[in-house]
Amino acid sequence: LPLQPCTLCCRVSLWPVYSEDSFAEDYKKIDRKHRTTLDHVKAQFTCDTQRVKKTVCSLLPIIGWLRIYNIKKWLLGDIVSGISTGLVAVLQGLAYCLLASLPPRYGLFTAFFPVIIYFFLGTSRHISVGAFPVLSLMVGAAVTRLVPDDGPPVNITGFEGLTQDQQRVMVAASATFLMGIFQLAMGLLQVGFIVTYLSDTLISGYTTAAAVHILVSQLKFVFGLTVPGLSGPLSLIYTLEKVFVQIDKTNIASLVISIIVMVVVFIVKELNERFKAKLPVPIPIEVIMTIIICGISYAFQFDQKYQVEIVGDIPPGYEPPMAPNMEVFQQTVGDAFPMAIVGFAVAFSVAKVYAIKHEYHIDGNQELIALGLSNIFGASFKCFAASTALSRTAVQESTGGKTQIAGLLSAIIVMIVTLSIGFLLEPLPKAVLGAVVIVNLKGMLMQVRDVPYLWRKDPPDCMVWILTFVGCLLLGMDFGVAVGLVRCLVRDISGTDIYRDRKDYLNIFEPEGVKVFRIPSPIYFANIDFFRNKLNEYLGFNPLRVLRKRNKALQKIRKLLSKGELQIKGLLLKGSMPIEESEDEGNLEDLDQPIDFKDLPIQINWNRELPANIIVPKVDVHSLILDFAAVSFIDISALKGLKTTLKELIRIEVEVYIVACDMYILEKLHSCKFFDSEIKSSMFFLTLHDAMLSVLEKDPVDLEHHMTGGDFPLDVLCANSGACH
């Protein structure tokens, strides 16, 4: 049979062949002025009313959310959340203070002073600021190195005349003050991007190793043994040795209390997780068990009859502020900088999760400033390092917290305990605190399950995890993270049809509704967020926000139809009552799902006027082409971000085409189960022009004009790229 040529291909063959020189002759290039360093400096120092207003709002984020604070809808949730979080903060403050090798009362200080500063300066509305176990452990390593349990402390002038506890408080507060200075300096220098160089894999390996360190450090409270605090390389092995050498001296009462608390808390926390959709608030089992055991300990005098170590004296009130010690600064500078990085990385990661969930923006540089000043202010009042804990933040958000008013109320609960009723916690066995800490390590310890998956799908990423984990176990938390980071960076350093940037040329044809975005570098953990932000900026909308708005609108349309307040006329919906949009209406997890038109008798055109004064953002893009020609590498962390981005675009009816993808990357996508019912391999095309022809087949344009009467050929299309540093 004779072959019939494709009409479109025949037309393509009529187009001229261009070299760079001939193309430059036919198409005049625009001489765009690029901003120099001096231009950037001038822009930074230009001052006007608008800039002053923006700067004030940036430095005091509280102004932004107080202006929109909805007292009727948010205040009750913040009050309930504040009380719940405050009770958890009291218990965790006491428990994590043991990790820092300090008297328990200073954990209450850490749950109060930093929260006050963050309330005014922080950009996250949901994180609970205070003690974080990994940071507490790092503080404890510095404390026990300078003021060991056995033997004299390091020769520091400020230690003269102080007890061992006072010396340790001075070391912890001074190291925290220096940590705050590092964070503040990084925030003022606008280097919040530094957190991007801590990949998900590195953080996973680091926190898993930290969980092992924390677990081992709590064994002495579980078994009721006297084990000196150790730090430095191989400290984990030496600590285990000292525990097992004394295992025959175990205090049975402490061990029984620990086992009971761990079993009960673990079971109830699992029930909380399983039935979280049905429970109005999680059962505060740690607080309940603390109250019960504390009462039993007081009634039966555990400390005297069974020699159980208890929390002991908690004097009411706060201590006067103190200045940091400069000699301690010199001794702890190597501890303070990793603490600053880890504290910020953890807080920013947790804050970003809830910011995305509740649709607001957080600023990494402002977070550094807020955390830095919180730690500087807290250290002045003898606090130790503060960041956030995922479990405490989850309580603050899940119990209805909407803003940092919940955080402020939690600080007030801690203050009441510190000033008035702290003495009630004095009979509490330290074994209870150790057991609570161990149970809360479950999430971090279970990260070890990532290793087999990483080994199968991305061996270089797996090596980062293993080296970070082993380095932290053997060398300590500070040197270990350096090993993982070096390995991570070394791995990432090693990795016509004419389409030009429309900003550089005149007479460039761009089909309506089609965007081409070029990624000129590998995609990995350090630039995936930058890539997503630049893509949203180029498209002119945030696909996740559009998806949520559409799903909210659909919920309201269904509701009005069921009440008979909307009538269908032709293909349009006519409404009789205007309704208000609520930022918090609906379950956010449901709003992130694909739009479902079932049970609706019509199909909605989102770019037309909607009934009942419902407004959703307009999307004027129907096709997006991602040029992967320069993408030579993509890691597991980036795969997750890319998949999320593609799903968001597909769910708002934007067709995505990926072109010129390397075969190695395509094989990796298949092996990592990247494709599913929404993201299909059919979206990948060999060349950019193949994808463009596919787009034009689905959405034809007037080709004849461009072939004959037009002044530019069809294949000279816009390819406005976004840089991906």
Short mmCIF file of N, CA and C in Angstrom, two decimals, residues 91-106 149 164-165 168 214-215 217-227 251 253-259 261-262 289-290 293-294 297-298 302-303 306-314 425-439:
data_model
loop_
_atom_site.label_atom_id
_atom_site.label_comp_id
_atom_site.label_asym_id
_atom_site.label_seq_id
_atom_site.Cartn_x
_atom_site.Cartn_y
_atom_site.Cartn_z
N LEU A 91 5.73 18.94 80.41
CA LEU A 91 6.31 17.60 80.52
C LEU A 91 7.55 17.45 79.66
N GLN A 92 7.48 17.92 78.41
CA GLN A 92 8.64 17.78 77.52
C GLN A 92 9.80 18.66 77.99
N GLY A 93 9.49 19.82 78.55
CA GLY A 93 10.55 20.67 79.08
C GLY A 93 11.33 19.97 80.17
N LEU A 94 10.63 19.31 81.08
CA LEU A 94 11.29 18.57 82.15
C LEU A 94 12.09 17.39 81.58
N ALA A 95 11.47 16.68 80.62
CA ALA A 95 12.11 15.48 80.07
C ALA A 95 13.35 15.82 79.26
N TYR A 96 13.25 16.81 78.38
CA TYR A 96 14.37 17.13 77.50
C TYR A 96 15.50 17.83 78.26
N CYS A 97 15.16 18.37 79.44
CA CYS A 97 16.21 18.97 80.26
C CYS A 97 17.20 17.90 80.73
N LEU A 98 16.71 16.68 80.92
CA LEU A 98 17.60 15.58 81.30
C LEU A 98 18.62 15.30 80.19
N LEU A 99 18.18 15.46 78.93
CA LEU A 99 19.10 15.25 77.81
C LEU A 99 20.21 16.30 77.81
N ALA A 100 19.87 17.50 78.28
CA ALA A 100 20.86 18.57 78.32
C ALA A 100 21.71 18.53 79.57
N SER A 101 21.49 17.52 80.44
CA SER A 101 22.25 17.35 81.69
C SER A 101 22.11 18.56 82.61
N LEU A 102 20.89 19.09 82.70
CA LEU A 102 20.60 20.25 83.53
C LEU A 102 19.49 19.91 84.52
N PRO A 103 19.37 20.68 85.62
CA PRO A 103 18.23 20.49 86.52
C PRO A 103 16.91 20.70 85.78
N PRO A 104 15.88 19.93 86.08
CA PRO A 104 14.63 19.96 85.30
C PRO A 104 13.95 21.32 85.20
N ARG A 105 14.07 22.17 86.21
CA ARG A 105 13.33 23.44 86.19
C ARG A 105 13.71 24.31 85.00
N TYR A 106 14.93 24.16 84.47
CA TYR A 106 15.36 25.00 83.36
C TYR A 106 14.66 24.61 82.05
N ASP A 149 30.67 14.78 84.85
CA ASP A 149 30.15 14.26 86.12
C ASP A 149 31.27 13.87 87.06
N GLN A 164 28.21 22.73 90.68
CA GLN A 164 28.26 22.03 89.38
C GLN A 164 27.04 22.36 88.53
N ASP A 165 25.85 22.39 89.14
CA ASP A 165 24.64 22.72 88.38
C ASP A 165 24.70 24.13 87.81
N ARG A 168 27.00 24.21 84.86
CA ARG A 168 26.37 23.61 83.68
C ARG A 168 25.34 24.56 83.06
N ILE A 214 19.80 9.46 71.94
CA ILE A 214 18.85 9.83 72.98
C ILE A 214 18.38 8.59 73.73
N LEU A 215 18.11 7.52 73.00
CA LEU A 215 17.67 6.27 73.62
C LEU A 215 18.71 5.77 74.61
N SER A 217 21.06 7.48 76.07
CA SER A 217 21.23 8.42 77.19
C SER A 217 20.15 8.27 78.26
N GLN A 218 18.98 7.73 77.87
CA GLN A 218 17.87 7.57 78.83
C GLN A 218 17.89 6.23 79.56
N LEU A 219 18.78 5.33 79.15
CA LEU A 219 18.82 4.02 79.79
C LEU A 219 19.16 4.13 81.28
N LYS A 220 19.97 5.11 81.64
CA LYS A 220 20.35 5.21 83.06
C LYS A 220 19.14 5.57 83.93
N PHE A 221 18.16 6.30 83.37
CA PHE A 221 16.96 6.62 84.15
C PHE A 221 16.00 5.44 84.17
N VAL A 222 15.94 4.71 83.06
CA VAL A 222 15.07 3.52 83.00
C VAL A 222 15.54 2.45 83.99
N PHE A 223 16.85 2.23 84.05
CA PHE A 223 17.39 1.18 84.93
C PHE A 223 17.75 1.71 86.32
N GLY A 224 17.65 3.02 86.50
CA GLY A 224 17.98 3.59 87.80
C GLY A 224 19.45 3.50 88.15
N LEU A 225 20.32 3.74 87.15
CA LEU A 225 21.76 3.61 87.35
C LEU A 225 22.42 4.98 87.40
N THR A 226 23.64 5.01 87.92
CA THR A 226 24.44 6.24 87.92
C THR A 226 25.48 6.11 86.82
N VAL A 227 25.24 6.81 85.73
CA VAL A 227 26.15 6.75 84.58
C VAL A 227 26.56 8.17 84.23
N ASN A 251 17.70 -0.66 89.47
CA ASN A 251 16.63 -0.37 90.43
C ASN A 251 15.32 -0.92 89.85
N ALA A 253 12.26 -0.93 90.85
CA ALA A 253 11.11 -0.02 90.87
C ALA A 253 11.15 0.93 89.68
N SER A 254 12.32 1.49 89.39
CA SER A 254 12.46 2.39 88.24
C SER A 254 12.17 1.65 86.94
N LEU A 255 12.67 0.43 86.83
CA LEU A 255 12.46 -0.35 85.61
C LEU A 255 10.99 -0.67 85.41
N VAL A 256 10.30 -1.08 86.48
CA VAL A 256 8.87 -1.39 86.37
C VAL A 256 8.07 -0.16 85.99
N ILE A 257 8.36 0.97 86.63
CA ILE A 257 7.66 2.22 86.30
C ILE A 257 7.87 2.56 84.83
N SER A 258 9.10 2.45 84.35
CA SER A 258 9.41 2.79 82.95
C SER A 258 8.65 1.90 81.98
N ILE A 259 8.64 0.59 82.26
CA ILE A 259 7.96 -0.35 81.36
C ILE A 259 6.46 -0.06 81.31
N VAL A 261 4.87 2.77 81.96
CA VAL A 261 4.62 4.04 81.26
C VAL A 261 4.81 3.86 79.76
N MET A 262 5.88 3.18 79.35
CA MET A 262 6.13 3.02 77.91
C MET A 262 5.03 2.22 77.23
N MET A 289 -0.47 10.08 82.53
CA MET A 289 0.42 9.15 83.23
C MET A 289 1.34 9.89 84.20
N THR A 290 1.75 11.08 83.83
CA THR A 290 2.61 11.87 84.73
C THR A 290 1.87 12.20 86.02
N ILE A 293 1.37 8.78 88.10
CA ILE A 293 2.61 8.27 88.71
C ILE A 293 3.13 9.24 89.75
N CYS A 294 2.97 10.54 89.49
CA CYS A 294 3.44 11.55 90.44
C CYS A 294 2.67 11.40 91.76
N SER A 297 3.79 8.18 93.50
CA SER A 297 5.14 8.36 94.05
C SER A 297 5.10 9.16 95.34
N TYR A 298 4.26 10.19 95.37
CA TYR A 298 4.15 11.01 96.58
C TYR A 298 3.52 10.21 97.72
N PHE A 302 8.30 6.89 96.92
CA PHE A 302 9.19 6.06 96.11
C PHE A 302 10.66 6.39 96.34
N ASP A 303 10.97 7.67 96.53
CA ASP A 303 12.37 8.06 96.65
C ASP A 303 13.00 7.52 97.93
N TYR A 306 12.11 3.06 97.91
CA TYR A 306 12.66 2.25 96.82
C TYR A 306 13.87 2.90 96.14
N GLN A 307 14.37 4.00 96.71
CA GLN A 307 15.53 4.72 96.17
C GLN A 307 15.36 5.09 94.69
N VAL A 308 14.14 5.45 94.31
CA VAL A 308 13.87 5.91 92.95
C VAL A 308 14.27 7.38 92.84
N GLU A 309 15.03 7.68 91.80
CA GLU A 309 15.47 9.07 91.60
C GLU A 309 14.29 9.90 91.10
N ILE A 310 14.01 11.02 91.78
CA ILE A 310 12.88 11.87 91.42
C ILE A 310 13.37 13.22 90.91
N VAL A 311 12.42 14.01 90.38
CA VAL A 311 12.76 15.32 89.84
C VAL A 311 13.35 16.21 90.92
N GLY A 312 12.77 16.16 92.11
CA GLY A 312 13.32 16.92 93.23
C GLY A 312 12.88 18.37 93.26
N ASP A 313 13.65 19.17 93.92
CA ASP A 313 13.27 20.55 94.23
C ASP A 313 13.06 21.38 92.96
N ILE A 314 11.88 22.01 92.85
CA ILE A 314 11.59 22.96 91.77
C ILE A 314 11.18 24.27 92.43
N LEU A 425 5.21 18.66 90.98
CA LEU A 425 5.95 17.74 90.12
C LEU A 425 7.22 17.21 90.78
N GLU A 426 7.52 17.68 91.98
CA GLU A 426 8.76 17.26 92.64
C GLU A 426 8.85 15.76 92.90
N PRO A 427 7.72 15.05 93.24
CA PRO A 427 7.84 13.59 93.47
C PRO A 427 7.92 12.77 92.19
N LEU A 428 7.88 13.39 91.03
CA LEU A 428 7.84 12.65 89.76
C LEU A 428 9.15 11.88 89.54
N PRO A 429 9.10 10.56 89.37
CA PRO A 429 10.32 9.79 89.09
C PRO A 429 10.92 10.18 87.74
N LYS A 430 12.22 10.29 87.69
CA LYS A 430 12.88 10.59 86.42
C LYS A 430 12.70 9.45 85.42
N ALA A 431 12.40 8.26 85.94
CA ALA A 431 12.15 7.12 85.05
C ALA A 431 10.95 7.40 84.15
N VAL A 432 9.94 8.15 84.65
CA VAL A 432 8.78 8.50 83.84
C VAL A 432 9.20 9.41 82.69
N LEU A 433 10.04 10.38 83.00
CA LEU A 433 10.50 11.30 81.95
C LEU A 433 11.33 10.54 80.91
N GLY A 434 12.19 9.65 81.35
CA GLY A 434 12.98 8.86 80.41
C GLY A 434 12.10 7.99 79.53
N ALA A 435 11.06 7.38 80.13
CA ALA A 435 10.16 6.53 79.37
C ALA A 435 9.39 7.33 78.33
N VAL A 436 8.93 8.53 78.70
CA VAL A 436 8.20 9.38 77.76
C VAL A 436 9.09 9.78 76.59
N VAL A 437 10.34 10.12 76.88
CA VAL A 437 11.29 10.48 75.82
C VAL A 437 11.48 9.31 74.86
N ILE A 438 11.66 8.11 75.40
CA ILE A 438 11.92 6.93 74.56
C ILE A 438 10.73 6.62 73.66
N VAL A 439 9.52 6.67 74.21
CA VAL A 439 8.33 6.37 73.40
C VAL A 439 8.19 7.37 72.25
#
